[in-house]
Amino acid sequence: MKRVARLFLLLLFLAAAVTGSFYLYLYTHRNSGAVASALLAGFTSISPYRVAYAGPDSDPLCRQAYAFVKNNTGVCFIENGDSSRYNPQENTVYLTEKALLTDSAEAVHEFGHALDRYLNGEESGYFSRGETFSQAYALDCARMQESFQAQDLFEAETYRNLAISDILFSVFYQDTAMTNTLIASYNASGVPYWRHDENYMSDLEKRQTEVFADIFVVLLSDDEQAQNFIQEFLPESKEVLHCAVRKRDW
């Protein structure tokens, strides 16, 4: 009986410690500007979050397009810590060797830029900066800015998708209040996120180009929640991208 009692007291102590740590966490972040669900997410997001790309659960057409651009785009390896990027003049992506070999989110994003350039045909520039995608993006932005709630985002796993975070900071670039809420919420949740340089993102066409690549990242993933997010908030942009890919003979 003594052993049972000691075990019970130990479990009770652990439960109290966990509960106390949780409320201490909430207290220390109470004035951060983060939404309540992000504070809870910060306590519960210690579990692994794995997303695979270019696998059987990704969009088949995007998977074919990805294979094509990987075979028709130059690659230059960079060191860990350096920024991955795509150079349209050279038609070359700059990635770590690991990112390329594992088809990481960074790799898919940069090859998404190569796809964007390829879809523009013989003309220089990006498909995402043309009239068709621009109009779709404007419609989606108007919809998202009216209906998106940060509280809802952190109640599921969607906020942990890197491409989704980059989309949000692009769409709400001119909304200071929402941007600050997102920054505070991501910091409170303690998970990594993507956000391009503020000066770079001041150009609308560049925001469109980044969102195009981010949508491609999500479609090429097995992240069902992120795919549902795209369908809910960026259906027009997704359809334009998908239609352009569908028309090509890969």
PDB file of N, CA and C in Angstrom, residues 71-118:
ATOM      1  N   ASN A  71      14.710  18.364 -63.318  1.00  0.00           N
ATOM      2  CA  ASN A  71      15.592  17.864 -64.379  1.00  0.00           C
ATOM      3  C   ASN A  71      16.012  18.948 -65.362  1.00  0.00           C
ATOM      4  N   ASN A  72      15.363  20.104 -65.299  1.00  0.00           N
ATOM      5  CA  ASN A  72      15.648  21.155 -66.272  1.00  0.00           C
ATOM      6  C   ASN A  72      16.061  22.473 -65.619  1.00  0.00           C
ATOM      7  N   THR A  73      16.493  22.392 -64.387  1.00  0.00           N
ATOM      8  CA  THR A  73      16.944  23.576 -63.654  1.00  0.00           C
ATOM      9  C   THR A  73      18.310  23.293 -63.048  1.00  0.00           C
ATOM     10  N   GLY A  74      19.212  24.242 -63.164  1.00  0.00           N
ATOM     11  CA  GLY A  74      20.535  24.081 -62.577  1.00  0.00           C
ATOM     12  C   GLY A  74      20.470  24.123 -61.063  1.00  0.00           C
ATOM     13  N   VAL A  75      21.450  23.506 -60.421  1.00  0.00           N
ATOM     14  CA  VAL A  75      21.525  23.482 -58.960  1.00  0.00           C
ATOM     15  C   VAL A  75      22.936  23.874 -58.527  1.00  0.00           C
ATOM     16  N   CYS A  76      23.008  24.785 -57.574  1.00  0.00           N
ATOM     17  CA  CYS A  76      24.283  25.168 -56.986  1.00  0.00           C
ATOM     18  C   CYS A  76      24.184  24.958 -55.483  1.00  0.00           C
ATOM     19  N   PHE A  77      25.073  24.149 -54.935  1.00  0.00           N
ATOM     20  CA  PHE A  77      24.998  23.846 -53.509  1.00  0.00           C
ATOM     21  C   PHE A  77      25.543  24.991 -52.671  1.00  0.00           C
ATOM     22  N   ILE A  78      24.876  25.233 -51.548  1.00  0.00           N
ATOM     23  CA  ILE A  78      25.282  26.263 -50.605  1.00  0.00           C
ATOM     24  C   ILE A  78      25.537  25.621 -49.249  1.00  0.00           C
ATOM     25  N   GLU A  79      26.128  26.365 -48.343  1.00  0.00           N
ATOM     26  CA  GLU A  79      26.399  25.865 -47.004  1.00  0.00           C
ATOM     27  C   GLU A  79      25.167  26.008 -46.124  1.00  0.00           C
ATOM     28  N   ASN A  80      25.110  25.200 -45.077  1.00  0.00           N
ATOM     29  CA  ASN A  80      24.040  25.342 -44.098  1.00  0.00           C
ATOM     30  C   ASN A  80      24.084  26.748 -43.503  1.00  0.00           C
ATOM     31  N   GLY A  81      22.926  27.355 -43.390  1.00  0.00           N
ATOM     32  CA  GLY A  81      22.856  28.712 -42.858  1.00  0.00           C
ATOM     33  C   GLY A  81      22.733  29.767 -43.937  1.00  0.00           C
ATOM     34  N   ASP A  82      23.149  29.432 -45.154  1.00  0.00           N
ATOM     35  CA  ASP A  82      22.977  30.361 -46.263  1.00  0.00           C
ATOM     36  C   ASP A  82      21.532  30.310 -46.758  1.00  0.00           C
ATOM     37  N   SER A  83      21.090  31.383 -47.363  1.00  0.00           N
ATOM     38  CA  SER A  83      19.706  31.457 -47.835  1.00  0.00           C
ATOM     39  C   SER A  83      19.546  30.737 -49.165  1.00  0.00           C
ATOM     40  N   SER A  84      18.546  29.873 -49.237  1.00  0.00           N
ATOM     41  CA  SER A  84      18.217  29.235 -50.517  1.00  0.00           C
ATOM     42  C   SER A  84      17.552  30.281 -51.403  1.00  0.00           C
ATOM     43  N   ARG A  85      17.686  30.124 -52.723  1.00  0.00           N
ATOM     44  CA  ARG A  85      17.127  31.114 -53.637  1.00  0.00           C
ATOM     45  C   ARG A  85      17.110  30.552 -55.053  1.00  0.00           C
ATOM     46  N   TYR A  86      16.403  31.261 -55.929  1.00  0.00           N
ATOM     47  CA  TYR A  86      16.357  30.910 -57.343  1.00  0.00           C
ATOM     48  C   TYR A  86      16.818  32.104 -58.153  1.00  0.00           C
ATOM     49  N   ASN A  87      17.723  31.867 -59.095  1.00  0.00           N
ATOM     50  CA  ASN A  87      18.211  32.911 -59.980  1.00  0.00           C
ATOM     51  C   ASN A  87      17.626  32.689 -61.365  1.00  0.00           C
ATOM     52  N   PRO A  88      16.660  33.519 -61.793  1.00  0.00           N
ATOM     53  CA  PRO A  88      16.008  33.290 -63.087  1.00  0.00           C
ATOM     54  C   PRO A  88      16.930  33.517 -64.280  1.00  0.00           C
ATOM     55  N   GLN A  89      17.905  34.407 -64.133  1.00  0.00           N
ATOM     56  CA  GLN A  89      18.835  34.650 -65.238  1.00  0.00           C
ATOM     57  C   GLN A  89      19.678  33.413 -65.531  1.00  0.00           C
ATOM     58  N   GLU A  90      20.028  32.700 -64.472  1.00  0.00           N
ATOM     59  CA  GLU A  90      20.834  31.490 -64.623  1.00  0.00           C
ATOM     60  C   GLU A  90      19.971  30.239 -64.681  1.00  0.00           C
ATOM     61  N   ASN A  91      18.678  30.389 -64.374  1.00  0.00           N
ATOM     62  CA  ASN A  91      17.774  29.245 -64.206  1.00  0.00           C
ATOM     63  C   ASN A  91      18.412  28.223 -63.267  1.00  0.00           C
ATOM     64  N   THR A  92      18.813  28.705 -62.105  1.00  0.00           N
ATOM     65  CA  THR A  92      19.532  27.883 -61.131  1.00  0.00           C
ATOM     66  C   THR A  92      18.974  28.105 -59.736  1.00  0.00           C
ATOM     67  N   VAL A  93      18.788  27.017 -59.009  1.00  0.00           N
ATOM     68  CA  VAL A  93      18.404  27.112 -57.604  1.00  0.00           C
ATOM     69  C   VAL A  93      19.640  26.931 -56.746  1.00  0.00           C
ATOM     70  N   TYR A  94      19.679  27.648 -55.648  1.00  0.00           N
ATOM     71  CA  TYR A  94      20.781  27.552 -54.688  1.00  0.00           C
ATOM     72  C   TYR A  94      20.234  26.898 -53.427  1.00  0.00           C
ATOM     73  N   LEU A  95      20.730  25.690 -53.141  1.00  0.00           N
ATOM     74  CA  LEU A  95      20.209  24.884 -52.044  1.00  0.00           C
ATOM     75  C   LEU A  95      21.342  24.140 -51.353  1.00  0.00           C
ATOM     76  N   THR A  96      21.088  23.698 -50.124  1.00  0.00           N
ATOM     77  CA  THR A  96      22.016  22.761 -49.507  1.00  0.00           C
ATOM     78  C   THR A  96      21.819  21.396 -50.170  1.00  0.00           C
ATOM     79  N   GLU A  97      22.832  20.586 -50.120  1.00  0.00           N
ATOM     80  CA  GLU A  97      22.726  19.252 -50.718  1.00  0.00           C
ATOM     81  C   GLU A  97      21.636  18.440 -50.033  1.00  0.00           C
ATOM     82  N   LYS A  98      21.530  18.579 -48.720  1.00  0.00           N
ATOM     83  CA  LYS A  98      20.508  17.844 -47.976  1.00  0.00           C
ATOM     84  C   LYS A  98      19.106  18.250 -48.419  1.00  0.00           C
ATOM     85  N   ALA A  99      18.886  19.557 -48.620  1.00  0.00           N
ATOM     86  CA  ALA A  99      17.569  20.032 -49.046  1.00  0.00           C
ATOM     87  C   ALA A  99      17.175  19.423 -50.381  1.00  0.00           C
ATOM     88  N   LEU A 100      18.144  19.334 -51.291  1.00  0.00           N
ATOM     89  CA  LEU A 100      17.865  18.757 -52.605  1.00  0.00           C
ATOM     90  C   LEU A 100      17.558  17.272 -52.500  1.00  0.00           C
ATOM     91  N   LEU A 101      18.381  16.546 -51.746  1.00  0.00           N
ATOM     92  CA  LEU A 101      18.241  15.092 -51.671  1.00  0.00           C
ATOM     93  C   LEU A 101      16.977  14.664 -50.926  1.00  0.00           C
ATOM     94  N   THR A 102      16.531  15.494 -49.988  1.00  0.00           N
ATOM     95  CA  THR A 102      15.359  15.119 -49.187  1.00  0.00           C
ATOM     96  C   THR A 102      14.076  15.759 -49.690  1.00  0.00           C
ATOM     97  N   ASP A 103      14.150  16.526 -50.777  1.00  0.00           N
ATOM     98  CA  ASP A 103      12.968  17.250 -51.279  1.00  0.00           C
ATOM     99  C   ASP A 103      12.314  18.026 -50.144  1.00  0.00           C
ATOM    100  N   SER A 104      13.103  18.875 -49.499  1.00  0.00           N
ATOM    101  CA  SER A 104      12.607  19.655 -48.373  1.00  0.00           C
ATOM    102  C   SER A 104      11.660  20.748 -48.849  1.00  0.00           C
ATOM    103  N   ALA A 105      10.993  21.391 -47.894  1.00  0.00           N
ATOM    104  CA  ALA A 105      10.100  22.501 -48.230  1.00  0.00           C
ATOM    105  C   ALA A 105      10.859  23.616 -48.942  1.00  0.00           C
ATOM    106  N   GLU A 106      12.108  23.865 -48.501  1.00  0.00           N
ATOM    107  CA  GLU A 106      12.914  24.901 -49.144  1.00  0.00           C
ATOM    108  C   GLU A 106      13.192  24.556 -50.600  1.00  0.00           C
ATOM    109  N   ALA A 107      13.517  23.303 -50.843  1.00  0.00           N
ATOM    110  CA  ALA A 107      13.806  22.874 -52.212  1.00  0.00           C
ATOM    111  C   ALA A 107      12.574  23.011 -53.100  1.00  0.00           C
ATOM    112  N   VAL A 108      11.447  22.547 -52.608  1.00  0.00           N
ATOM    113  CA  VAL A 108      10.218  22.621 -53.398  1.00  0.00           C
ATOM    114  C   VAL A 108       9.850  24.078 -53.667  1.00  0.00           C
ATOM    115  N   HIS A 109      10.037  24.935 -52.684  1.00  0.00           N
ATOM    116  CA  HIS A 109       9.723  26.353 -52.857  1.00  0.00           C
ATOM    117  C   HIS A 109      10.570  26.969 -53.974  1.00  0.00           C
ATOM    118  N   GLU A 110      11.871  26.702 -53.958  1.00  0.00           N
ATOM    119  CA  GLU A 110      12.750  27.289 -54.975  1.00  0.00           C
ATOM    120  C   GLU A 110      12.474  26.699 -56.360  1.00  0.00           C
ATOM    121  N   PHE A 111      12.212  25.412 -56.427  1.00  0.00           N
ATOM    122  CA  PHE A 111      11.837  24.829 -57.716  1.00  0.00           C
ATOM    123  C   PHE A 111      10.461  25.331 -58.156  1.00  0.00           C
ATOM    124  N   GLY A 112       9.627  25.742 -57.173  1.00  0.00           N
ATOM    125  CA  GLY A 112       8.357  26.365 -57.507  1.00  0.00           C
ATOM    126  C   GLY A 112       8.568  27.673 -58.253  1.00  0.00           C
ATOM    127  N   HIS A 113       9.608  28.414 -57.883  1.00  0.00           N
ATOM    128  CA  HIS A 113       9.951  29.631 -58.629  1.00  0.00           C
ATOM    129  C   HIS A 113      10.391  29.283 -60.051  1.00  0.00           C
ATOM    130  N   ALA A 114      11.148  28.199 -60.183  1.00  0.00           N
ATOM    131  CA  ALA A 114      11.578  27.770 -61.518  1.00  0.00           C
ATOM    132  C   ALA A 114      10.369  27.383 -62.366  1.00  0.00           C
ATOM    133  N   LEU A 115       9.401  26.709 -61.754  1.00  0.00           N
ATOM    134  CA  LEU A 115       8.175  26.351 -62.463  1.00  0.00           C
ATOM    135  C   LEU A 115       7.417  27.609 -62.882  1.00  0.00           C
ATOM    136  N   ASP A 116       7.332  28.559 -61.994  1.00  0.00           N
ATOM    137  CA  ASP A 116       6.661  29.828 -62.262  1.00  0.00           C
ATOM    138  C   ASP A 116       7.285  30.510 -63.483  1.00  0.00           C
ATOM    139  N   ARG A 117       8.584  30.494 -63.536  1.00  0.00           N
ATOM    140  CA  ARG A 117       9.295  31.087 -64.684  1.00  0.00           C
ATOM    141  C   ARG A 117       9.030  30.273 -65.949  1.00  0.00           C
ATOM    142  N   TYR A 118       9.036  28.953 -65.860  1.00  0.00           N
ATOM    143  CA  TYR A 118       8.821  28.084 -67.013  1.00  0.00           C
ATOM    144  C   TYR A 118       7.417  28.265 -67.588  1.00  0.00           C
TER     145      TYR A 118
END
